[in-house]
Coordinates of C-alpha atoms in Angstrom, one line a residue:
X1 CA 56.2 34.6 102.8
X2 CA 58.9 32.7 103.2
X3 CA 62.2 33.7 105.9
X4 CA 65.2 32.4 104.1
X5 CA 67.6 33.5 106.9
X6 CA 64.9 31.6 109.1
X7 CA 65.1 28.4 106.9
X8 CA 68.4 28.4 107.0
X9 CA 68.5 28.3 110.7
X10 CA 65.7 25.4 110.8
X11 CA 67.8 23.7 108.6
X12 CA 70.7 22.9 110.5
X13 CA 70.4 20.4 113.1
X14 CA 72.7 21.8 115.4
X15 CA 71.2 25.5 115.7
X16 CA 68.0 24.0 115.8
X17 CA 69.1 21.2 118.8
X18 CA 70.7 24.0 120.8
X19 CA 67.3 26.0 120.6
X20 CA 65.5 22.7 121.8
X21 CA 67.5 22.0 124.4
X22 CA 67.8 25.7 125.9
X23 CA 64.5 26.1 127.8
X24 CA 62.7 23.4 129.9
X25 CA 59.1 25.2 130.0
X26 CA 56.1 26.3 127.7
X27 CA 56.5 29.6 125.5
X28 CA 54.1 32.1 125.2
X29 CA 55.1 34.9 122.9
X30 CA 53.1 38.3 123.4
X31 CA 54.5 40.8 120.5
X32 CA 53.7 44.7 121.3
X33 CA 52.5 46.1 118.4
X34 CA 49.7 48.4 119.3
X35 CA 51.6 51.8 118.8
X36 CA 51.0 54.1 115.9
X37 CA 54.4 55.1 115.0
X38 CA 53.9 58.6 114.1
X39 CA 57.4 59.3 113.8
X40 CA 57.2 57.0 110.7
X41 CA 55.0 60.1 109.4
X42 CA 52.5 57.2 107.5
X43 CA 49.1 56.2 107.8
X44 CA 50.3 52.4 107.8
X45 CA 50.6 50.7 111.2
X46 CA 54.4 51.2 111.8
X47 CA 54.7 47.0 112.3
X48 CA 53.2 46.7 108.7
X49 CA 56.2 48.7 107.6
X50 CA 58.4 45.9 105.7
X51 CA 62.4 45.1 105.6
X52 CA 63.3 43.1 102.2
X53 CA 59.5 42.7 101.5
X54 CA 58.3 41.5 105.1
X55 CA 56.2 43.2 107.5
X56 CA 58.2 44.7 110.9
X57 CA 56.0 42.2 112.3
X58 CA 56.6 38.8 110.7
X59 CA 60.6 39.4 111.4
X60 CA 59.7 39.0 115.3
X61 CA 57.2 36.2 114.6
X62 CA 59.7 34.1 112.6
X63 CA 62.0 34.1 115.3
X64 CA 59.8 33.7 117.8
X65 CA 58.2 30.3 116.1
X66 CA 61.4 29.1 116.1
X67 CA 60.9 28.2 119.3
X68 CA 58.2 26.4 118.7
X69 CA 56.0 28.4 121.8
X70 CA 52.7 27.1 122.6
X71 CA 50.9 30.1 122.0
X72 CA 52.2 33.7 119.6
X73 CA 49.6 36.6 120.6
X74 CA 50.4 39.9 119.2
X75 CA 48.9 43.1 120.5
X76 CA 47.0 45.4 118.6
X77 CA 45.1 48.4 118.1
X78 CA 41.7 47.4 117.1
X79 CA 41.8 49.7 113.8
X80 CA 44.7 47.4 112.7
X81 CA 42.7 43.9 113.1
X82 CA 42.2 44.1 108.8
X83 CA 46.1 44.8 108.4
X84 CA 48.2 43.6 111.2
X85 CA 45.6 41.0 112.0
X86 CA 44.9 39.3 108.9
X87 CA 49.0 39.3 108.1
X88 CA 50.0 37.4 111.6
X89 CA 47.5 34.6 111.0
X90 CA 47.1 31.7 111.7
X91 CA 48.5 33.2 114.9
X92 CA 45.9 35.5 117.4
X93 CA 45.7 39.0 118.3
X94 CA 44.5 40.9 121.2
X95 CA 42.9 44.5 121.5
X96 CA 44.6 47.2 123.5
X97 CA 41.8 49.7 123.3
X98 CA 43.7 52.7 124.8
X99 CA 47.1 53.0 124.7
X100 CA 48.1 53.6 127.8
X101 CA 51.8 51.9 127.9
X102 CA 53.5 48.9 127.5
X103 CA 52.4 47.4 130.6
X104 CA 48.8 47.6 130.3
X105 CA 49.4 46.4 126.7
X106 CA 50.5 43.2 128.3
X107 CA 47.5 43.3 131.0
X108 CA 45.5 43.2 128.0
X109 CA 46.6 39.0 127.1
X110 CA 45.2 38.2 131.4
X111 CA 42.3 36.4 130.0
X112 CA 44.2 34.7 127.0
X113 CA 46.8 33.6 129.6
X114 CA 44.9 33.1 132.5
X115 CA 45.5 29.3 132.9
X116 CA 49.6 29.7 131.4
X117 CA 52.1 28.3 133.8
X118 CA 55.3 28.3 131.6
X119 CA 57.1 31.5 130.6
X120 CA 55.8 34.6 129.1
X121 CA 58.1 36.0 126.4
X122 CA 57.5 39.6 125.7
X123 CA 58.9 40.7 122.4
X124 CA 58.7 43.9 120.8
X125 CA 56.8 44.3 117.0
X126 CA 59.2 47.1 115.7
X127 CA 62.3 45.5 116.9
X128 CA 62.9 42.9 113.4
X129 CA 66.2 41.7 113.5
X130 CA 66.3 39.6 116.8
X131 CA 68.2 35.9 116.0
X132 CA 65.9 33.2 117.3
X133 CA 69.3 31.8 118.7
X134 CA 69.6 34.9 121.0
X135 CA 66.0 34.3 122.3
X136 CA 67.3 30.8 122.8
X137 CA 69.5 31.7 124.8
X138 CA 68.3 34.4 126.6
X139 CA 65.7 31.7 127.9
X140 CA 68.5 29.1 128.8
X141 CA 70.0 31.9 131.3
X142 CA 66.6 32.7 132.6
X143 CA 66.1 29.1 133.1
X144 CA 69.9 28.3 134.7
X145 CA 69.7 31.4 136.8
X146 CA 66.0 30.6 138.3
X147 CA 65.1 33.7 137.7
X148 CA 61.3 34.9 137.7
X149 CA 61.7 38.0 135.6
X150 CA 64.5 38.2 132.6
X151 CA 65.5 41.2 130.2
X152 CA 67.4 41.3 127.2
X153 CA 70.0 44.2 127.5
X154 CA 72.8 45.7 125.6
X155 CA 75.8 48.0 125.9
X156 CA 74.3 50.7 123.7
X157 CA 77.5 53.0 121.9
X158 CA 75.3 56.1 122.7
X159 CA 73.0 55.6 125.7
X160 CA 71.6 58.8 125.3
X161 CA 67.9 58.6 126.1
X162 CA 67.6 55.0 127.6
X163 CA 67.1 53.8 130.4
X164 CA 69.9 52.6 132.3
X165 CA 69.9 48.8 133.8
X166 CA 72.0 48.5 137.3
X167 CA 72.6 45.4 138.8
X168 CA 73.1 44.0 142.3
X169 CA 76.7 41.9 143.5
X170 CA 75.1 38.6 142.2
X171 CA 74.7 39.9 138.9
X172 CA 70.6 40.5 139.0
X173 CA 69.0 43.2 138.2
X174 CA 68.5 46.1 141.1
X175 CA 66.6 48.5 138.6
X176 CA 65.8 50.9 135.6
X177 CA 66.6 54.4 135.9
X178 CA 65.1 57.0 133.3
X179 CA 67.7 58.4 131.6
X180 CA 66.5 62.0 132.7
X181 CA 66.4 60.6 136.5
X182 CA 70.0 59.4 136.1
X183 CA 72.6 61.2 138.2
X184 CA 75.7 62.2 136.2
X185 CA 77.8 59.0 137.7
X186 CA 74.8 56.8 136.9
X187 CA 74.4 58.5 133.4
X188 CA 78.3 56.8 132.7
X189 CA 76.3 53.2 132.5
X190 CA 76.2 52.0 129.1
X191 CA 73.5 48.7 130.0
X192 CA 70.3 49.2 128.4
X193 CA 66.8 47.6 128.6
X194 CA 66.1 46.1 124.8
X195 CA 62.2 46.3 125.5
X196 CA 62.8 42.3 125.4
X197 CA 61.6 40.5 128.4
X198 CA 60.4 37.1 129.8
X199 CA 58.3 36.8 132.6
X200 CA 57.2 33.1 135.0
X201 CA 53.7 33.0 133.9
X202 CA 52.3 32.5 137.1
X203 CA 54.3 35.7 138.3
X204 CA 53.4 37.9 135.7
X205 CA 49.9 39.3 136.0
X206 CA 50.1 39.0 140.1
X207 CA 52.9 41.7 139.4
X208 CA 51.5 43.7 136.8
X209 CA 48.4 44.4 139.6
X210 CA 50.8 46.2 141.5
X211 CA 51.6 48.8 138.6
X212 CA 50.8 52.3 138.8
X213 CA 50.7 55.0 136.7
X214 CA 52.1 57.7 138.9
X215 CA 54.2 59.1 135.7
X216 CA 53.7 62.2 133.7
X217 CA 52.1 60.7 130.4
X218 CA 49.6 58.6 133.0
X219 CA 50.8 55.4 131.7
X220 CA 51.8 52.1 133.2
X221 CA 55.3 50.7 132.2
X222 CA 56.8 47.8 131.9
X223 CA 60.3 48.4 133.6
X224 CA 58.0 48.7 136.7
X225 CA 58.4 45.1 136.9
X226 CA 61.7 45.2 138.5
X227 CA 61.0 47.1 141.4
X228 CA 57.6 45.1 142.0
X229 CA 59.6 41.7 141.7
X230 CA 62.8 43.0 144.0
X231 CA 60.3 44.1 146.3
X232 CA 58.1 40.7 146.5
X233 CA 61.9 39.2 146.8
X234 CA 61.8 37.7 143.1
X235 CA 64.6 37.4 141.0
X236 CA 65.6 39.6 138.2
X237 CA 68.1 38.8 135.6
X238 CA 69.7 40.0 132.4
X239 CA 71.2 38.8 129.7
X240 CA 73.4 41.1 127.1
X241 CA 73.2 40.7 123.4
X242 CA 74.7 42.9 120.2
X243 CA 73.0 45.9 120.0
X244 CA 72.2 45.6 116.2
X245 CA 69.9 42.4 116.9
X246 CA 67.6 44.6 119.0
X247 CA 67.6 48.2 116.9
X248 CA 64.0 49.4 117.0
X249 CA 62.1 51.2 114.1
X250 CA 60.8 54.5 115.0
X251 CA 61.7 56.5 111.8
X252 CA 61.8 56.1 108.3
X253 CA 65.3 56.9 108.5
X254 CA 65.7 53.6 111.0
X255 CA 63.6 51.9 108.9
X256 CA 66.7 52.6 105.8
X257 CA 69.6 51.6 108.4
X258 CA 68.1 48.1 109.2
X259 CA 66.9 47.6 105.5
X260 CA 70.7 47.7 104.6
X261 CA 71.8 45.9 107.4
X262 CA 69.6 43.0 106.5
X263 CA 70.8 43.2 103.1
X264 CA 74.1 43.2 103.9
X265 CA 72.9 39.6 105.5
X266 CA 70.9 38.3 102.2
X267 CA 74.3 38.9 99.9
X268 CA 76.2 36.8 102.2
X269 CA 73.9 34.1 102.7
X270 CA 73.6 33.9 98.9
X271 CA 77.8 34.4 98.4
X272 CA 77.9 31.7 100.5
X273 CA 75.5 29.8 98.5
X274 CA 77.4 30.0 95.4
X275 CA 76.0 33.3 94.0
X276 CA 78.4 35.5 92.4
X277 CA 77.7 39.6 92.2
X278 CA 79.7 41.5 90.7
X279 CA 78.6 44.0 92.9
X280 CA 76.8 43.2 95.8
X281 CA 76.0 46.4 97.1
X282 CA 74.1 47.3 95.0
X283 CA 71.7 44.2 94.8
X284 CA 68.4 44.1 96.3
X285 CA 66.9 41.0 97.7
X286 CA 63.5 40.1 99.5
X287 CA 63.4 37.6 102.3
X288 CA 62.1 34.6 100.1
X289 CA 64.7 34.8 96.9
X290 CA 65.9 31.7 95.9
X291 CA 69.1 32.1 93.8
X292 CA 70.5 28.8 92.6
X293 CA 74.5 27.9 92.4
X294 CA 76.9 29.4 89.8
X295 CA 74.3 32.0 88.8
X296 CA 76.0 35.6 88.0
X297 CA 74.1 38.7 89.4
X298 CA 75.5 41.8 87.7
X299 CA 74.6 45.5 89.5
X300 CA 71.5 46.8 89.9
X301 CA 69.3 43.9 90.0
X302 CA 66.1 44.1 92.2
X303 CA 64.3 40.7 93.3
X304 CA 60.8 41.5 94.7
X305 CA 59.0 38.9 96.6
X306 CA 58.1 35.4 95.2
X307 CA 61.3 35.3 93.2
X308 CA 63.3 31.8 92.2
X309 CA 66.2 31.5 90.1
X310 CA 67.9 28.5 88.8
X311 CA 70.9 27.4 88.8
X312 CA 73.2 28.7 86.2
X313 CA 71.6 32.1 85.3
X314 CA 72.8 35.0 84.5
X315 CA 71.0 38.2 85.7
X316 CA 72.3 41.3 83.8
X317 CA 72.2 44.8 85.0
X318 CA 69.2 46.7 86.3
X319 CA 67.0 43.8 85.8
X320 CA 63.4 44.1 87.8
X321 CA 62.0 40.6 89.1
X322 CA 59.0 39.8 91.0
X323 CA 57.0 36.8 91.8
X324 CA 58.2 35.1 88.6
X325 CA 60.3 32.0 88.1
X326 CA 63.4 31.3 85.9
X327 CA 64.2 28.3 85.1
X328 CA 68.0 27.0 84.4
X329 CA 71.2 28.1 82.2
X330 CA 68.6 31.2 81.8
X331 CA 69.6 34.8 80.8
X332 CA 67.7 37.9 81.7
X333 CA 68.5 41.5 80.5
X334 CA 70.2 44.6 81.3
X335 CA 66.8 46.3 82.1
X336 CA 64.4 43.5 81.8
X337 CA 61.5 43.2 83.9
X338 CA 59.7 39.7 84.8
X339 CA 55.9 40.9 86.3
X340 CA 53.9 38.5 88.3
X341 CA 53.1 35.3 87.1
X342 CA 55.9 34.3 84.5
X343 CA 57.5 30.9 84.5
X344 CA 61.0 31.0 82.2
X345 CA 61.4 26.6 81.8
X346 CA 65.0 27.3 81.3
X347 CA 67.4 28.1 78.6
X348 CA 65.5 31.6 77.8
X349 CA 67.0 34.0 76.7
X350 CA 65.1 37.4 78.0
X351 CA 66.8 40.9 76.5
X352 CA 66.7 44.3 77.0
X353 CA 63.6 46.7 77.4
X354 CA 61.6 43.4 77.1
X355 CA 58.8 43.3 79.9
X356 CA 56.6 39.6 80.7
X357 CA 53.9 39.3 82.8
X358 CA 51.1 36.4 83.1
X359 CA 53.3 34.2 80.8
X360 CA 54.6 31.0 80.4
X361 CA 57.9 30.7 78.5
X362 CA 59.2 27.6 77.8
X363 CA 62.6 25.4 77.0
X364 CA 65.2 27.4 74.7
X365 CA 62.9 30.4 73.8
X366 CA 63.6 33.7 73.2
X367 CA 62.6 37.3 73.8
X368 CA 65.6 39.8 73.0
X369 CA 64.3 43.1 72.1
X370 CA 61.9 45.9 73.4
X371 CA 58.7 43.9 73.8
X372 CA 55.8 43.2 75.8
X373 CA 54.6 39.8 76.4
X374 CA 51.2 39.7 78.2
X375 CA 48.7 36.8 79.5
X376 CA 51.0 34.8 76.8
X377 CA 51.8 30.7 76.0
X378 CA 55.0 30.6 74.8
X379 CA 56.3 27.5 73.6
X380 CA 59.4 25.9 73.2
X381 CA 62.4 27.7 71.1
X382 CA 60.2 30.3 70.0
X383 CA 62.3 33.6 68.7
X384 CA 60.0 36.9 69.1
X385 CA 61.3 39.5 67.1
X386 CA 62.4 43.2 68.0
X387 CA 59.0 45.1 69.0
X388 CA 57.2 41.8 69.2
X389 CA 53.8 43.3 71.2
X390 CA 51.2 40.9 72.7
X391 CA 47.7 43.1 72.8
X392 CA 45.8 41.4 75.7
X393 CA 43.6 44.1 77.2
X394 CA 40.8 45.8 75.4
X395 CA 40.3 47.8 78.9
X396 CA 37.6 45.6 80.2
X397 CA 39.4 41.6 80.3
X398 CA 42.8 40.1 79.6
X399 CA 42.9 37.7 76.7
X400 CA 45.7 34.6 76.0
X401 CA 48.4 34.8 72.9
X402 CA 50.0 31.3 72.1
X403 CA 52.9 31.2 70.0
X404 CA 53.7 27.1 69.7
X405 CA 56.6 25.5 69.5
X406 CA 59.5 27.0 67.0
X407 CA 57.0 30.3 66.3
X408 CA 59.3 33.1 64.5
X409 CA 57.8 36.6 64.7
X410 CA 59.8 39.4 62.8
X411 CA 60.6 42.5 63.9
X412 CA 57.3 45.0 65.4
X413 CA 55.0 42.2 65.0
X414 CA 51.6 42.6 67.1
X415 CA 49.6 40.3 68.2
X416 CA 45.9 41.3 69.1
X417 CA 44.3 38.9 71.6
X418 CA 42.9 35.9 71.7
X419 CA 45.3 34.9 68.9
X420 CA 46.9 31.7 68.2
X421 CA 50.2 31.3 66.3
X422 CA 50.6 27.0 65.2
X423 CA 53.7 25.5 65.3
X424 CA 56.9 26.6 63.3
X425 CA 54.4 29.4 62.0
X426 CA 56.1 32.6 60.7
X427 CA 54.9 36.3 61.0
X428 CA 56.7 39.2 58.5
X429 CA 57.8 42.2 60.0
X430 CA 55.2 44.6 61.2
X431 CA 52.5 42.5 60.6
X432 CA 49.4 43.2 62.9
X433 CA 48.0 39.7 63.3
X434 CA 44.4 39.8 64.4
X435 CA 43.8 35.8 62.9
X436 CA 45.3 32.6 64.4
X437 CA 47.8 31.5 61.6
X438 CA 48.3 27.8 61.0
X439 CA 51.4 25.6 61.6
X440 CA 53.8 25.9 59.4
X441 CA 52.7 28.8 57.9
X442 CA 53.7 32.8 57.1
X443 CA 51.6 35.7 58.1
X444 CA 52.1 38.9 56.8
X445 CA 49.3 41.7 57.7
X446 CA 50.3 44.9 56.7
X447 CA 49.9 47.3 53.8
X448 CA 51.8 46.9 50.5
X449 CA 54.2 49.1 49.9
X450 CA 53.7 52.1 47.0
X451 CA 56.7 53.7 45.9
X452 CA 56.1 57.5 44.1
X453 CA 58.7 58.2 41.9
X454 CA 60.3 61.4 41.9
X455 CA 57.9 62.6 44.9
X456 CA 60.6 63.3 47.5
X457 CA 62.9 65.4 44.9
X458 CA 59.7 67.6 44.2
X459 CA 59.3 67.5 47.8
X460 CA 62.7 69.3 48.4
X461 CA 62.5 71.8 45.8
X462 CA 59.5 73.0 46.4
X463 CA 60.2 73.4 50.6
X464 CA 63.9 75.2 49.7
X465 CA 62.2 77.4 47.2
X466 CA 60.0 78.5 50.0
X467 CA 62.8 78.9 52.5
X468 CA 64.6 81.0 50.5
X469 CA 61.7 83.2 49.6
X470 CA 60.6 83.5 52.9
X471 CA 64.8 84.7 53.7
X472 CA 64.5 87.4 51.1
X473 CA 61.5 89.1 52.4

């Protein structure tokens, strides 16, 4: 799926030159993802959780390719090979069998990285909204600074539960204090460890050996690697960044905050693109929509994956898109919704309550009114009627309705599948059209109308002589 906010970043030669020039060694990127998340009270690996219609995971991976590292690893459970597995490919995984911390989930790339002399990025799977240009730079200090081991830190507004990140005269790092083994003085520092870090490859699993797991859960850490590196007179740097780059996702109720952060990022990116919204709070956008310039979004609107809209469209309110296309000077409902696989070629004209899925639409046609268009060929300035139904599925398999160029349907006209309508063909209202009709032609399959005279005043009479009677007694 495509990054937009990643594209755009690629895009511009002098974001993308900075990046290049920032770090002088190989990249390897190891993302953590082997925890369960069972705050996120799901069954669905928490890094499988998604933020505008992309995994947790593939946030950090985007960035991190931005870089362009030699090698992306991420680590995983070995129940989540078939779900985070399969979604970070082509890149690799590697099994941490028991969880038993974030340090022995790094232990767990030593044979993968065995012969790696450049630097070992350690980046967090739950932790999305990281700008490749932060990791960028984080690296360039790292680099500048000579420093063996570097963490990403931040001035956290409420510290409360961190740990806390001291630092020594020359500005590295002395070491990580549990928040619960901070004295009340130490407790008023507001630096705090990201979870972020990048390690000299030849330096990393020599240190890791040292670890222990003389802690209360039994687990070996990774903010160990301080005081092993200090100790074996290696230095130890920081680098601070905004805290809302490096918010992790531990809850469902996280999950919301960053969902409307990065939203709040989509509408200006397409504002700045030459979107209007009337209101843009209350538009919802995945990470691959393409909107095109001078197109009007009204409230309400929700583009699902796989969404591109031209140029000069007009999306009215409470409109439902996903993986559909829409093609130029286009207008789509209030409460429309475009299901996977329809192509608008531009011009269209798609109205309320109408629903298209499977279908192809072409130049200048037009659906306005409280239909269904299913597994359909729609030609060029066709008009469907009010109630215009396509019938395409008799339960077992999905069957194709053409309506050719200049096809008029009137209004509740259904069409029962495979049906063909010819060119400039005509269908009168509430016909059930089970034939293909030729070009040119009018079809008109219903009943004929009988008219009883005098049956509705009989009708009356007879119903208020009963009402009354049934009063007296």
């Amino acid at each position: 799926m495509k990054n937009i906010l990643i594209e755009q970043i690629k895009k511009d030669p002098i974001a993308m030159g900075a990046i290049a020039s920032t770090h002088n060694k190989d990249i390897a990127a190891l993302v953590l993802a082997a925890g369960k998340g069972s705050r996120m009270k799901s069954s669905k690996p928490k890094v499988m959780h998604k933020l505008a219609g992309l995994p947790l995971i593939s946030h950090v991976i985007d960035s991190v390719s931005c870089l362009n590292p030699k090698e992306i690893y991420a680590i995983i459970a070995p129940d989540m090979e078939k779900t985070v597995g399969e979604q970070i490919k082509p890149h690799g995984h590697i099994f941490q069998r028991e969880q038993m911390g974030t340090g022995h989930a790094v232990m767990q790339a030593k044979s993968a990285l065995q012969n790696f002399k450049g630097t070992v990025l350690i980046m967090l799977g739950d932790v999305p909204l990281i700008d490749p240009r932060t990791i960028a730079s984080f690296l360039n200090v790292m680099n500048k600074e000579e420093n063996t081991v570097q963490l990403l830190t931040f001035e956290a507004k409420d510290p409360t539960g961190y740990g806390r990140v001291f630092t020594n005269m020359d500005a590295s790092v002395s070491n990580i204090i549990e928040h619960k083994d901070c004295s009340k003085d130490q407790l008023s520092q507001k630096r705090v460890w990201s979870g972020i870090m990048a390690v000299d490859g030849e330096q990393l699993f020599p240190l890791l050996n040292l670890m222990t797991n003389d802690n209360a859960q039994g687990e070996y850490y990774l903010t160990q690697i301080v005081e092993l590196a200090n100790a074996s007179d290696l230095r130890v740097g920081f680098m601070d960044c905004d805290e809302d780059e490096v918010q992790g996702v531990n809850t469902k109720a996280n999950l919301a905050q960053l969902e409307a952060r990065l939203q709040d990022r989509l509408r200006s990116y397409h504002l700045e693109n030459g979107v209007t919204m009337i209101a843009p709070e209350t538009v919802t956008f995945s990470m691959d929509t393409t909107v095109g310039p001078d197109t009007v979004i009204e409230p309400n609107v929700v583009f699902c994956p796989k969404v591109e809209i031209a140029k000069n469209c007009f999306i009215r309110a409470f409109s439902h898109l996903e993986e559909c296309r829409v093609g130029e000077d286009s207008e789509i409902g209030p409460f429309a919704r475009l299901r996977p696989g329809t192509k608008l070629d531009g011009k269209n004209v798609i109205g309320n309550f109408v629903e298209i899925k499977g279908s192809e639409v072409g130049t200048g046609s037009k659906i306005k009114h409280l239909s269904y268009v299913g597994n359909a060929e729609v030609g060029d300035h066709v008009n469907l009627g009010a109630g215009t139904i396509t019938c395409n599925y008799n339960g077992y398999e999905k069957y194709k309705t053409v309506f050719e160029d200049g096809v008029l349907t009137g209004v509740n006209t259904v069409c029962i599948a495979p049906v063909s309508l010819g060119a400039f063909s005509m269908t009168g209202a509430g016909s059930v059209i089970t034939k293909d009709v030729e070009a040119g032609s009018l079809a008109i399959a219903r009943s004929e109308q009988t008219n009883k005279e005098g049956w509705a005043d009989r009708f009356h009479a007879d119903n208020q002589h009963k009402k009354k009677a049934k009063k007296a007694s």
